[in-house]
Amino acid sequence: MPRMLLLLLLVAMALLGSCSATPTSVAATRRRQAMDEAAAPLIHALRPLRGGSGRELASRGGVACDSWALGVEAHNVRGWKTVPANCEGYVGHYMLGSHYRRDSEVVVDQALAYAETLRLAGNGKEVWVFDIDETTLSNLPYYANHGFGTKPFNATSFNAYVLEGSAPALPETKRLYGKLLSIGVKPVFLTGRTEDQRAVTVANLRRQGFSGWMSLLLKQPGFKGSAVAYKSGERQKLQDAGYVIVGNIGDQWSDILGAPEGARTFKLPDPMYYIG
Amino acid sequence: MPRMLLLLLLVAMALLGSCSATPTSVAATRRRQAMDEAAAPLIHALRPLRGGSGRELASRGGVACDSWALGVEAHNVRGWKTVPANCEGYVGHYMLGSHYRRDSEVVVDQALAYAETLRLAGNGKEVWVFDIDETTLSNLPYYANHGFGTKPFNATSFNAYVLEGSAPALPETKRLYGKLLSIGVKPVFLTGRTEDQRAVTVANLRRQGFSGWMSLLLKQPGFKGSAVAYKSGERQKLQDAGYVIVGNIGDQWSDILGAPEGARTFKLPDPMYYIG
Protein backbone atom coordinates (compact mmCIF):
# COMPACT_ATOMS: atom_id res chain seq x y z
CA MET A 1 0.00 0.00 0.00
CA PRO A 2 2.81 2.54 0.53
CA ARG A 3 3.55 1.97 -3.14
CA MET A 4 -0.02 2.98 -3.98
CA LEU A 5 0.26 6.06 -1.78
CA LEU A 6 3.46 7.06 -3.50
CA LEU A 7 1.90 6.57 -6.89
CA LEU A 8 -1.01 8.72 -5.83
CA LEU A 9 1.41 11.40 -4.69
CA LEU A 10 3.24 11.22 -7.99
CA VAL A 11 0.06 11.40 -10.01
CA ALA A 12 -1.05 14.37 -7.92
CA MET A 13 2.26 16.02 -8.77
CA ALA A 14 1.74 15.23 -12.45
CA LEU A 15 -1.77 16.67 -12.39
CA LEU A 16 -0.42 19.78 -10.72
CA GLY A 17 1.99 20.03 -13.63
CA SER A 18 5.04 20.18 -11.41
CA CYS A 19 7.03 17.30 -12.83
CA SER A 20 10.43 17.80 -14.41
CA ALA A 21 12.19 15.52 -16.83
CA THR A 22 14.55 12.61 -16.42
CA PRO A 23 15.38 10.42 -19.38
CA THR A 24 14.50 6.98 -18.10
CA SER A 25 11.91 4.60 -19.51
CA VAL A 26 8.76 3.67 -17.63
CA ALA A 27 9.65 -0.01 -17.91
CA ALA A 28 13.05 0.61 -16.34
CA THR A 29 11.31 2.71 -13.73
CA ARG A 30 8.91 -0.08 -12.86
CA ARG A 31 11.83 -2.50 -12.51
CA ARG A 32 13.66 -0.12 -10.18
CA GLN A 33 10.41 0.34 -8.31
CA ALA A 34 10.16 -3.40 -7.75
CA MET A 35 13.70 -3.49 -6.46
CA ASP A 36 13.45 -0.50 -4.19
CA GLU A 37 10.33 0.42 -2.32
CA ALA A 38 11.91 3.43 -0.57
CA ALA A 39 10.05 6.70 -1.11
CA ALA A 40 12.46 9.23 -2.59
CA PRO A 41 14.06 7.09 -5.33
CA LEU A 42 10.69 5.76 -6.41
CA ILE A 43 9.24 9.20 -7.00
CA HIS A 44 12.39 10.29 -8.71
CA ALA A 45 12.49 7.20 -10.90
CA LEU A 46 8.91 7.64 -12.02
CA ARG A 47 9.48 11.19 -13.16
CA PRO A 48 8.57 11.39 -16.80
CA LEU A 49 10.56 12.03 -19.90
CA ARG A 50 10.28 15.51 -21.31
CA GLY A 51 6.54 15.51 -22.00
CA GLY A 52 6.55 12.24 -23.92
CA SER A 53 7.54 13.94 -27.15
CA GLY A 54 7.10 10.66 -28.93
CA ARG A 55 9.76 11.09 -31.50
CA GLU A 56 12.41 9.75 -29.14
CA LEU A 57 10.33 6.75 -28.26
CA ALA A 58 8.52 6.24 -31.53
CA SER A 59 11.38 4.64 -33.37
CA ARG A 60 12.24 1.97 -30.79
CA GLY A 61 10.40 -0.66 -32.84
CA GLY A 62 6.69 -1.34 -33.25
CA VAL A 63 4.26 1.42 -34.17
CA ALA A 64 5.20 5.11 -34.07
CA CYS A 65 3.58 5.89 -30.73
CA ASP A 66 2.97 9.59 -31.27
CA SER A 67 1.35 8.95 -34.66
CA TRP A 68 -0.72 6.14 -33.17
CA ALA A 69 -1.91 8.43 -30.34
CA LEU A 70 -2.77 11.16 -32.87
CA GLY A 71 -4.72 8.53 -34.81
CA VAL A 72 -6.67 7.73 -31.65
CA GLU A 73 -7.47 11.39 -30.95
CA ALA A 74 -8.57 12.08 -34.55
CA HIS A 75 -10.75 8.93 -34.48
CA ASN A 76 -8.80 7.15 -37.15
CA VAL A 77 -7.62 4.36 -34.87
CA ARG A 78 -10.73 2.67 -33.50
CA GLY A 79 -11.76 -0.45 -31.65
CA TRP A 80 -8.36 -1.15 -30.09
CA LYS A 81 -8.19 -3.36 -27.00
CA THR A 82 -4.83 -2.35 -25.54
CA VAL A 83 -2.11 0.24 -26.09
CA PRO A 84 0.59 -1.20 -28.41
CA ALA A 85 3.19 -2.95 -26.24
CA ASN A 86 6.03 -0.73 -27.46
CA CYS A 87 4.08 2.39 -26.43
CA GLU A 88 3.92 1.84 -22.66
CA GLY A 89 6.87 4.22 -22.22
CA TYR A 90 5.41 6.80 -24.58
CA VAL A 91 1.94 6.77 -23.00
CA GLY A 92 3.35 6.72 -19.46
CA HIS A 93 5.57 9.71 -20.05
CA TYR A 94 2.84 11.50 -21.95
CA MET A 95 0.35 11.04 -19.12
CA LEU A 96 2.70 11.78 -16.23
CA GLY A 97 4.52 14.64 -17.91
CA SER A 98 3.35 18.06 -18.95
CA HIS A 99 2.23 16.99 -22.43
CA TYR A 100 -1.15 15.57 -21.36
CA ARG A 101 -1.83 18.65 -19.25
CA ARG A 102 -0.86 20.96 -22.08
CA ASP A 103 -3.06 19.14 -24.62
CA SER A 104 -6.01 19.16 -22.17
CA GLU A 105 -5.50 22.85 -21.55
CA VAL A 106 -5.97 23.68 -25.23
CA VAL A 107 -9.22 21.69 -25.33
CA VAL A 108 -10.62 23.40 -22.24
CA ASP A 109 -9.50 26.82 -23.44
CA GLN A 110 -11.55 26.20 -26.59
CA ALA A 111 -14.52 25.12 -24.46
CA LEU A 112 -14.24 28.25 -22.32
CA ALA A 113 -13.98 30.48 -25.38
CA TYR A 114 -17.08 28.78 -26.77
CA ALA A 115 -18.94 29.14 -23.45
CA GLU A 116 -18.28 32.87 -23.55
CA THR A 117 -20.04 33.17 -26.90
CA LEU A 118 -23.23 31.55 -25.57
CA ARG A 119 -26.33 33.72 -25.44
CA LEU A 120 -28.00 32.07 -22.47
CA ALA A 121 -31.75 32.13 -22.02
CA GLY A 122 -31.16 31.81 -18.28
CA ASN A 123 -34.24 29.65 -17.85
CA GLY A 124 -32.42 26.85 -16.04
CA LYS A 125 -32.79 24.56 -19.01
CA GLU A 126 -29.28 24.90 -20.40
CA VAL A 127 -27.02 22.01 -19.51
CA TRP A 128 -23.48 20.83 -20.23
CA VAL A 129 -22.76 17.10 -20.31
CA PHE A 130 -19.59 15.87 -18.60
CA ASP A 131 -18.25 12.36 -18.81
CA ILE A 132 -16.54 11.27 -15.57
CA ASP A 133 -13.59 8.89 -16.05
CA GLU A 134 -10.58 10.61 -17.68
CA THR A 135 -12.78 13.69 -18.12
CA THR A 136 -13.77 14.86 -14.64
CA LEU A 137 -11.86 12.38 -12.50
CA SER A 138 -8.52 10.85 -13.40
CA ASN A 139 -7.79 7.14 -13.04
CA LEU A 140 -4.13 7.72 -13.71
CA PRO A 141 -3.18 6.34 -10.26
CA TYR A 142 -4.72 3.05 -11.37
CA TYR A 143 -3.34 3.00 -14.91
CA ALA A 144 0.16 4.03 -13.78
CA ASN A 145 0.11 0.81 -11.78
CA HIS A 146 -1.31 -1.30 -14.62
CA GLY A 147 0.89 -0.66 -17.63
CA PHE A 148 -0.80 2.54 -18.87
CA GLY A 149 -3.31 0.60 -20.93
CA THR A 150 -0.92 -1.97 -22.37
CA LYS A 151 -2.58 -4.74 -20.35
CA PRO A 152 -6.10 -6.02 -21.06
CA PHE A 153 -8.78 -4.27 -19.01
CA ASN A 154 -9.33 -5.98 -15.67
CA ALA A 155 -12.82 -5.14 -14.39
CA THR A 156 -12.16 -6.60 -10.93
CA SER A 157 -9.10 -4.53 -10.08
CA PHE A 158 -10.44 -1.43 -11.81
CA ASN A 159 -13.74 -1.56 -9.92
CA ALA A 160 -11.82 -2.06 -6.68
CA TYR A 161 -9.96 1.16 -7.50
CA VAL A 162 -13.21 3.01 -8.28
CA LEU A 163 -14.65 1.90 -4.94
CA GLU A 164 -11.75 3.59 -3.14
CA GLY A 165 -13.30 6.88 -4.28
CA SER A 166 -9.86 8.44 -4.43
CA ALA A 167 -9.55 9.47 -8.09
CA PRO A 168 -8.15 13.00 -8.39
CA ALA A 169 -9.92 15.73 -10.37
CA LEU A 170 -8.69 16.76 -13.79
CA PRO A 171 -7.77 20.39 -13.09
CA GLU A 172 -8.65 21.67 -16.58
CA THR A 173 -12.13 20.18 -16.49
CA LYS A 174 -12.65 21.58 -13.01
CA ARG A 175 -11.86 25.01 -14.37
CA LEU A 176 -14.52 24.57 -17.09
CA TYR A 177 -17.02 23.16 -14.60
CA GLY A 178 -16.63 26.16 -12.29
CA LYS A 179 -17.00 28.63 -15.13
CA LEU A 180 -20.18 26.98 -16.44
CA LEU A 181 -21.76 26.94 -12.98
CA SER A 182 -20.93 30.62 -12.58
CA ILE A 183 -22.70 31.58 -15.82
CA GLY A 184 -25.77 29.45 -15.05
CA VAL A 185 -25.17 26.41 -17.24
CA LYS A 186 -26.06 23.26 -15.30
CA PRO A 187 -23.58 20.38 -15.27
CA VAL A 188 -24.91 16.89 -16.00
CA PHE A 189 -22.65 13.92 -15.40
CA LEU A 190 -23.21 11.10 -17.87
CA THR A 191 -21.02 8.11 -17.16
CA GLY A 192 -20.53 4.47 -18.05
CA ARG A 193 -20.14 3.80 -14.33
CA THR A 194 -23.01 1.68 -13.06
CA GLU A 195 -25.87 2.64 -10.73
CA ASP A 196 -24.37 0.63 -7.84
CA GLN A 197 -21.35 2.96 -7.94
CA ARG A 198 -23.47 6.07 -7.32
CA ALA A 199 -22.57 6.63 -3.66
CA VAL A 200 -18.83 6.26 -4.12
CA THR A 201 -18.91 8.39 -7.27
CA VAL A 202 -20.77 11.19 -5.49
CA ALA A 203 -18.36 10.99 -2.56
CA ASN A 204 -15.34 11.08 -4.88
CA LEU A 205 -16.70 14.05 -6.84
CA ARG A 206 -17.48 15.96 -3.62
CA ARG A 207 -14.06 15.15 -2.15
CA GLN A 208 -12.51 16.61 -5.30
CA GLY A 209 -14.44 19.85 -4.94
CA PHE A 210 -17.30 19.26 -7.39
CA SER A 211 -20.77 20.36 -6.32
CA GLY A 212 -23.93 21.85 -7.78
CA TRP A 213 -24.52 19.38 -10.61
CA MET A 214 -28.04 18.95 -11.88
CA SER A 215 -27.90 15.17 -12.27
CA LEU A 216 -25.62 12.21 -12.26
CA LEU A 217 -26.66 9.65 -14.87
CA LEU A 218 -25.24 6.17 -14.36
CA LYS A 219 -25.74 3.03 -16.40
CA GLN A 220 -28.76 1.06 -15.22
CA PRO A 221 -28.53 -2.66 -14.46
CA GLY A 222 -29.35 -4.79 -17.46
CA PHE A 223 -28.53 -2.17 -20.11
CA LYS A 224 -27.17 -3.95 -23.16
CA GLY A 225 -25.86 -1.79 -25.93
CA SER A 226 -22.94 0.28 -27.09
CA ALA A 227 -21.61 3.30 -25.25
CA VAL A 228 -22.83 5.49 -28.12
CA ALA A 229 -26.35 4.04 -27.86
CA TYR A 230 -26.42 4.47 -24.08
CA LYS A 231 -25.06 7.99 -24.01
CA SER A 232 -26.97 9.37 -27.00
CA GLY A 233 -30.12 7.79 -25.56
CA GLU A 234 -29.62 9.61 -22.26
CA ARG A 235 -28.96 12.88 -24.08
CA GLN A 236 -32.16 12.34 -26.06
CA LYS A 237 -34.07 11.99 -22.77
CA LEU A 238 -32.58 15.25 -21.53
CA GLN A 239 -33.65 16.96 -24.72
CA ASP A 240 -37.12 15.43 -24.57
CA ALA A 241 -37.42 16.82 -21.03
CA GLY A 242 -36.87 20.30 -22.44
CA TYR A 243 -33.19 20.71 -21.71
CA VAL A 244 -30.80 22.30 -24.19
CA ILE A 245 -27.40 20.60 -24.31
CA VAL A 246 -25.12 23.55 -25.02
CA GLY A 247 -21.93 21.51 -24.67
CA ASN A 248 -20.61 18.00 -24.19
CA ILE A 249 -17.11 16.96 -23.14
CA GLY A 250 -15.53 13.53 -22.88
CA ASP A 251 -12.31 11.64 -23.45
CA GLN A 252 -13.89 9.02 -25.73
CA TRP A 253 -15.42 9.54 -29.16
CA SER A 254 -18.34 7.47 -27.88
CA ASP A 255 -19.01 10.28 -25.38
CA ILE A 256 -19.62 12.80 -28.13
CA LEU A 257 -20.93 10.87 -31.14
CA GLY A 258 -24.58 10.00 -31.77
CA ALA A 259 -27.47 12.47 -32.06
CA PRO A 260 -28.20 14.54 -30.13
CA GLU A 261 -24.50 15.21 -29.58
CA GLY A 262 -24.96 18.62 -27.97
CA ALA A 263 -24.47 21.98 -29.67
CA ARG A 264 -20.69 21.70 -29.42
CA THR A 265 -18.50 18.77 -28.45
CA PHE A 266 -15.01 18.56 -27.00
CA LYS A 267 -12.65 15.59 -27.04
CA LEU A 268 -10.08 15.38 -24.25
CA PRO A 269 -6.99 13.26 -24.89
CA ASP A 270 -6.91 9.64 -23.73
CA PRO A 271 -4.30 7.28 -25.12
CA MET A 272 -4.89 4.65 -22.37
CA TYR A 273 -8.10 2.95 -23.41
CA TYR A 274 -10.84 2.86 -26.03
CA ILE A 275 -14.58 2.51 -25.40
CA GLY A 276 -16.62 1.92 -28.54
CA MET B 1 11.41 30.97 -60.52
CA PRO B 2 14.55 29.01 -59.59
CA ARG B 3 13.43 29.51 -56.00
CA MET B 4 10.11 27.86 -56.82
CA LEU B 5 11.89 25.00 -58.54
CA LEU B 6 14.11 24.48 -55.54
CA LEU B 7 11.14 24.53 -53.23
CA LEU B 8 9.44 21.97 -55.42
CA LEU B 9 12.52 19.82 -55.25
CA LEU B 10 12.63 20.16 -51.49
CA VAL B 11 8.96 19.31 -51.12
CA ALA B 12 9.44 16.30 -53.36
CA MET B 13 12.27 15.22 -51.07
CA ALA B 14 10.04 15.74 -48.02
CA LEU B 15 7.22 13.72 -49.59
CA LEU B 16 9.69 10.97 -50.38
CA GLY B 17 10.60 11.01 -46.72
CA SER B 18 14.29 11.43 -47.42
CA CYS B 19 14.98 14.56 -45.40
CA SER B 20 17.32 14.53 -42.46
CA ALA B 21 17.38 16.91 -39.54
CA THR B 22 19.12 20.21 -38.95
CA PRO B 23 18.14 22.38 -36.02
CA THR B 24 17.32 25.65 -37.69
CA SER B 25 14.01 27.48 -37.68
CA VAL B 26 11.92 27.97 -40.79
CA ALA B 27 11.95 31.74 -40.23
CA ALA B 28 15.74 31.81 -40.09
CA THR B 29 15.76 29.58 -43.14
CA ARG B 30 13.55 31.95 -45.08
CA ARG B 31 15.81 34.86 -44.16
CA ARG B 32 18.88 32.95 -45.34
CA GLN B 33 16.96 32.02 -48.43
CA ALA B 34 16.31 35.68 -49.18
CA MET B 35 19.99 36.46 -48.76
CA ASP B 36 21.33 33.59 -50.77
CA GLU B 37 19.57 32.21 -53.80
CA ALA B 38 22.27 29.63 -54.50
CA ALA B 39 20.98 26.08 -54.76
CA ALA B 40 22.87 23.92 -52.28
CA PRO B 41 22.69 26.15 -49.20
CA LEU B 42 19.01 26.84 -49.79
CA ILE B 43 18.06 23.18 -49.80
CA HIS B 44 20.28 22.54 -46.85
CA ALA B 45 18.89 25.49 -44.92
CA LEU B 46 15.31 24.42 -45.54
CA ARG B 47 15.90 20.97 -44.13
CA PRO B 48 13.51 20.46 -41.32
CA LEU B 49 13.95 20.05 -37.61
CA ARG B 50 13.70 16.53 -36.31
CA GLY B 51 10.11 15.90 -37.38
CA GLY B 52 8.71 19.04 -35.78
CA SER B 53 8.42 17.37 -32.40
CA GLY B 54 6.70 20.47 -31.14
CA ARG B 55 8.00 20.38 -27.63
CA GLU B 56 11.12 22.29 -28.63
CA LEU B 57 9.15 24.91 -30.46
CA ALA B 58 6.01 24.91 -28.36
CA SER B 59 7.42 26.91 -25.48
CA ARG B 60 8.86 29.80 -27.47
CA GLY B 61 5.90 31.99 -26.56
CA GLY B 62 2.34 32.02 -27.87
CA VAL B 63 0.28 28.85 -28.01
CA ALA B 64 1.80 25.39 -27.54
CA CYS B 65 1.96 24.47 -31.22
CA ASP B 66 1.84 20.71 -30.87
CA SER B 67 -1.19 20.93 -28.55
CA TRP B 68 -2.85 23.37 -30.92
CA ALA B 69 -2.25 21.03 -33.88
CA LEU B 70 -3.65 18.09 -31.90
CA GLY B 71 -6.67 20.27 -31.11
CA VAL B 72 -7.13 20.84 -34.84
CA GLU B 73 -6.89 17.13 -35.66
CA ALA B 74 -9.33 16.12 -32.89
CA HIS B 75 -11.77 18.83 -34.05
CA ASN B 76 -11.54 20.80 -30.84
CA VAL B 77 -9.98 23.85 -32.49
CA ARG B 78 -12.41 25.03 -35.16
CA GLY B 79 -13.06 28.00 -37.39
CA TRP B 80 -9.50 29.34 -37.34
CA LYS B 81 -8.38 31.67 -40.12
CA THR B 82 -4.60 31.33 -39.91
CA VAL B 83 -2.00 29.23 -38.11
CA PRO B 84 -0.90 31.04 -34.90
CA ALA B 85 2.04 33.29 -35.77
CA ASN B 86 4.40 31.55 -33.35
CA CYS B 87 3.68 28.18 -35.00
CA GLU B 88 5.11 28.85 -38.47
CA GLY B 89 8.29 27.04 -37.46
CA TYR B 90 6.44 24.17 -35.89
CA VAL B 91 4.08 23.64 -38.84
CA GLY B 92 6.87 24.08 -41.39
CA HIS B 93 9.08 21.51 -39.77
CA TYR B 94 6.15 19.19 -39.18
CA MET B 95 5.13 19.33 -42.85
CA LEU B 96 8.62 19.11 -44.37
CA GLY B 97 9.96 16.56 -41.93
CA SER B 98 9.08 12.94 -41.37
CA HIS B 99 6.38 13.66 -38.81
CA TYR B 100 3.62 14.51 -41.31
CA ARG B 101 4.49 11.45 -43.36
CA ARG B 102 4.49 9.23 -40.31
CA ASP B 103 1.12 10.53 -39.10
CA SER B 104 -0.39 10.11 -42.57
CA GLU B 105 0.97 6.58 -42.76
CA VAL B 106 -0.91 5.53 -39.62
CA VAL B 107 -4.16 6.92 -41.07
CA VAL B 108 -3.72 5.11 -44.38
CA ASP B 109 -2.67 1.90 -42.67
CA GLN B 110 -5.97 2.02 -40.77
CA ALA B 111 -7.84 2.65 -44.02
CA LEU B 112 -6.11 -0.29 -45.70
CA ALA B 113 -6.84 -2.57 -42.74
CA TYR B 114 -10.47 -1.50 -42.92
CA ALA B 115 -10.59 -2.04 -46.69
CA GLU B 116 -9.40 -5.60 -46.18
CA THR B 117 -12.39 -6.34 -43.94
CA LEU B 118 -14.89 -5.24 -46.60
CA ARG B 119 -17.18 -7.90 -48.00
CA LEU B 120 -17.64 -6.45 -51.44
CA ALA B 121 -20.73 -7.15 -53.50
CA GLY B 122 -18.62 -6.59 -56.60
CA ASN B 123 -21.52 -4.99 -58.44
CA GLY B 124 -19.60 -1.85 -59.40
CA LYS B 125 -21.64 0.23 -56.98
CA GLU B 126 -19.10 0.45 -54.17
CA VAL B 127 -17.21 3.73 -54.09
CA TRP B 128 -14.62 5.47 -51.93
CA VAL B 129 -14.67 9.27 -51.71
CA PHE B 130 -11.34 11.10 -51.89
CA ASP B 131 -10.87 14.78 -51.25
CA ILE B 132 -8.15 16.30 -53.45
CA ASP B 133 -6.16 19.12 -51.83
CA GLU B 134 -3.93 17.90 -48.97
CA THR B 135 -5.52 14.47 -49.42
CA THR B 136 -4.67 13.29 -52.92
CA LEU B 137 -2.48 16.15 -54.11
CA SER B 138 -0.20 18.20 -51.88
CA ASN B 139 -0.05 21.98 -52.04
CA LEU B 140 2.98 22.02 -49.80
CA PRO B 141 5.10 23.69 -52.53
CA TYR B 142 2.67 26.62 -52.35
CA TYR B 143 2.33 26.76 -48.57
CA ALA B 144 6.07 26.42 -48.00
CA ASN B 145 6.35 29.64 -49.95
CA HIS B 146 3.48 31.34 -48.10
CA GLY B 147 4.20 30.98 -44.41
CA PHE B 148 2.74 27.49 -43.93
CA GLY B 149 -0.74 28.88 -43.26
CA THR B 150 0.30 31.76 -41.01
CA LYS B 151 -0.75 34.29 -43.67
CA PRO B 152 -4.39 34.90 -44.64
CA PHE B 153 -5.53 32.79 -47.58
CA ASN B 154 -4.85 34.51 -50.89
CA ALA B 155 -7.22 33.13 -53.54
CA THR B 156 -5.37 34.83 -56.41
CA SER B 157 -1.93 33.37 -55.72
CA PHE B 158 -3.34 30.00 -54.65
CA ASN B 159 -5.44 29.64 -57.80
CA ALA B 160 -2.41 30.60 -59.88
CA TYR B 161 -0.57 27.72 -58.20
CA VAL B 162 -3.45 25.31 -58.87
CA LEU B 163 -3.43 26.28 -62.54
CA GLU B 164 0.21 25.21 -62.82
CA GLY B 165 -1.08 21.65 -62.32
CA SER B 166 2.16 20.71 -60.62
CA ALA B 167 0.99 19.59 -57.16
CA PRO B 168 2.72 16.35 -56.12
CA ALA B 169 0.78 13.27 -55.02
CA LEU B 170 0.53 12.33 -51.36
CA PRO B 171 2.28 8.95 -51.44
CA GLU B 172 0.19 7.40 -48.64
CA THR B 173 -3.09 8.26 -50.33
CA LYS B 174 -1.77 6.94 -53.62
CA ARG B 175 -1.08 3.64 -51.91
CA LEU B 176 -4.69 3.50 -50.66
CA TYR B 177 -6.04 4.56 -54.05
CA GLY B 178 -4.17 1.77 -55.82
CA LYS B 179 -5.30 -0.85 -53.35
CA LEU B 180 -8.95 0.16 -53.64
CA LEU B 181 -8.84 0.07 -57.44
CA SER B 182 -7.30 -3.40 -57.28
CA ILE B 183 -10.12 -4.78 -55.12
CA GLY B 184 -12.85 -3.20 -57.22
CA VAL B 185 -13.81 -0.19 -55.14
CA LYS B 186 -14.31 2.82 -57.39
CA PRO B 187 -12.61 6.09 -56.43
CA VAL B 188 -14.70 9.26 -56.51
CA PHE B 189 -12.97 12.61 -56.19
CA LEU B 190 -15.04 15.19 -54.34
CA THR B 191 -13.32 18.55 -54.13
CA GLY B 192 -13.92 22.17 -53.25
CA ARG B 193 -12.07 23.06 -56.46
CA THR B 194 -14.40 24.69 -58.95
CA GLU B 195 -15.73 23.35 -62.26
CA ASP B 196 -13.49 25.74 -64.25
CA GLN B 197 -10.47 23.95 -62.75
CA ARG B 198 -11.52 20.55 -64.12
CA ALA B 199 -9.02 20.31 -66.99
CA VAL B 200 -5.99 21.29 -64.94
CA THR B 201 -7.07 19.06 -62.06
CA VAL B 202 -7.45 16.05 -64.35
CA ALA B 203 -4.05 16.80 -65.94
CA ASN B 204 -2.41 17.13 -62.52
CA LEU B 205 -3.94 13.89 -61.24
CA ARG B 206 -2.88 12.01 -64.40
CA ARG B 207 0.63 13.47 -64.25
CA GLN B 208 0.88 12.17 -60.69
CA GLY B 209 -0.11 8.67 -61.72
CA PHE B 210 -3.79 8.62 -60.82
CA SER B 211 -6.21 6.99 -63.24
CA GLY B 212 -9.36 4.91 -63.26
CA TRP B 213 -11.55 7.12 -61.08
CA MET B 214 -15.30 6.88 -61.50
CA SER B 215 -16.01 10.59 -61.25
CA LEU B 216 -14.49 13.91 -60.38
CA LEU B 217 -17.03 16.13 -58.60
CA LEU B 218 -16.16 19.83 -58.58
CA LYS B 219 -18.05 22.75 -57.09
CA GLN B 220 -20.53 24.21 -59.56
CA PRO B 221 -20.65 27.94 -60.28
CA GLY B 222 -23.07 29.76 -58.04
CA PHE B 223 -23.04 27.23 -55.20
CA LYS B 224 -23.48 29.09 -51.93
CA GLY B 225 -23.17 27.09 -48.78
CA SER B 226 -20.75 25.49 -46.39
CA ALA B 227 -18.25 22.83 -47.32
CA VAL B 228 -20.20 20.34 -45.21
CA ALA B 229 -23.44 21.18 -47.04
CA TYR B 230 -21.75 20.90 -50.44
CA LYS B 231 -19.92 17.66 -49.77
CA SER B 232 -22.67 15.85 -47.87
CA GLY B 233 -25.09 16.92 -50.61
CA GLU B 234 -22.88 15.35 -53.27
CA ARG B 235 -22.53 12.17 -51.22
CA GLN B 236 -26.30 12.06 -50.87
CA LYS B 237 -26.62 12.21 -54.68
CA LEU B 238 -24.18 9.31 -55.00
CA GLN B 239 -26.22 7.30 -52.55
CA ASP B 240 -29.48 8.22 -54.27
CA ALA B 241 -27.96 6.93 -57.51
CA GLY B 242 -27.46 3.55 -55.88
CA TYR B 243 -23.83 3.83 -54.89
CA VAL B 244 -22.56 2.58 -51.54
CA ILE B 245 -19.91 4.83 -50.01
CA VAL B 246 -17.71 2.31 -48.25
CA GLY B 247 -15.10 4.88 -47.24
CA ASN B 248 -14.33 8.58 -47.24
CA ILE B 249 -10.97 10.27 -46.70
CA GLY B 250 -10.06 13.93 -46.36
CA ASP B 251 -7.81 16.34 -44.51
CA GLN B 252 -10.67 18.55 -43.26
CA TRP B 253 -13.43 17.62 -40.84
CA SER B 254 -15.80 19.20 -43.38
CA ASP B 255 -14.79 16.42 -45.78
CA ILE B 256 -16.10 13.72 -43.48
CA LEU B 257 -18.92 15.26 -41.43
CA GLY B 258 -22.57 15.46 -42.53
CA ALA B 259 -24.79 12.51 -43.43
CA PRO B 260 -24.23 10.41 -45.40
CA GLU B 261 -20.61 10.42 -44.23
CA GLY B 262 -19.72 7.07 -45.73
CA ALA B 263 -19.44 3.78 -43.85
CA ARG B 264 -16.05 4.72 -42.43
CA THR B 265 -14.21 8.04 -42.45
CA PHE B 266 -10.54 8.90 -42.25
CA LYS B 267 -9.00 12.24 -41.30
CA LEU B 268 -5.54 13.02 -42.67
CA PRO B 269 -3.48 15.61 -40.82
CA ASP B 270 -3.53 19.23 -41.97
CA PRO B 271 -2.27 21.95 -39.67
CA MET B 272 -2.04 24.56 -42.48
CA TYR B 273 -5.62 25.61 -43.04
CA TYR B 274 -9.20 25.11 -41.91
CA ILE B 275 -12.27 24.84 -44.14
CA GLY B 276 -15.57 24.96 -42.22
PDB file of C-alpha atoms in Angstrom, chain B residues 47 66 75 93 141 203 205 242 250 258 274:
ATOM      1  CA  ARG B  47      15.899  20.970 -44.134  1.00  0.00           C
ATOM      2  CA  ASP B  66       1.836  20.709 -30.866  1.00  0.00           C
ATOM      3  CA  HIS B  75     -11.767  18.833 -34.048  1.00  0.00           C
ATOM      4  CA  HIS B  93       9.085  21.508 -39.770  1.00  0.00           C
ATOM      5  CA  PRO B 141       5.102  23.693 -52.533  1.00  0.00           C
ATOM      6  CA  ALA B 203      -4.054  16.800 -65.938  1.00  0.00           C
ATOM      7  CA  LEU B 205      -3.935  13.892 -61.241  1.00  0.00           C
ATOM      8  CA  GLY B 242     -27.461   3.553 -55.878  1.00  0.00           C
ATOM      9  CA  GLY B 250     -10.065  13.926 -46.359  1.00  0.00           C
ATOM     10  CA  GLY B 258     -22.568  15.464 -42.528  1.00  0.00           C
ATOM     11  CA  TYR B 274      -9.197  25.110 -41.913  1.00  0.00           C
TER      12      TYR B 274
END
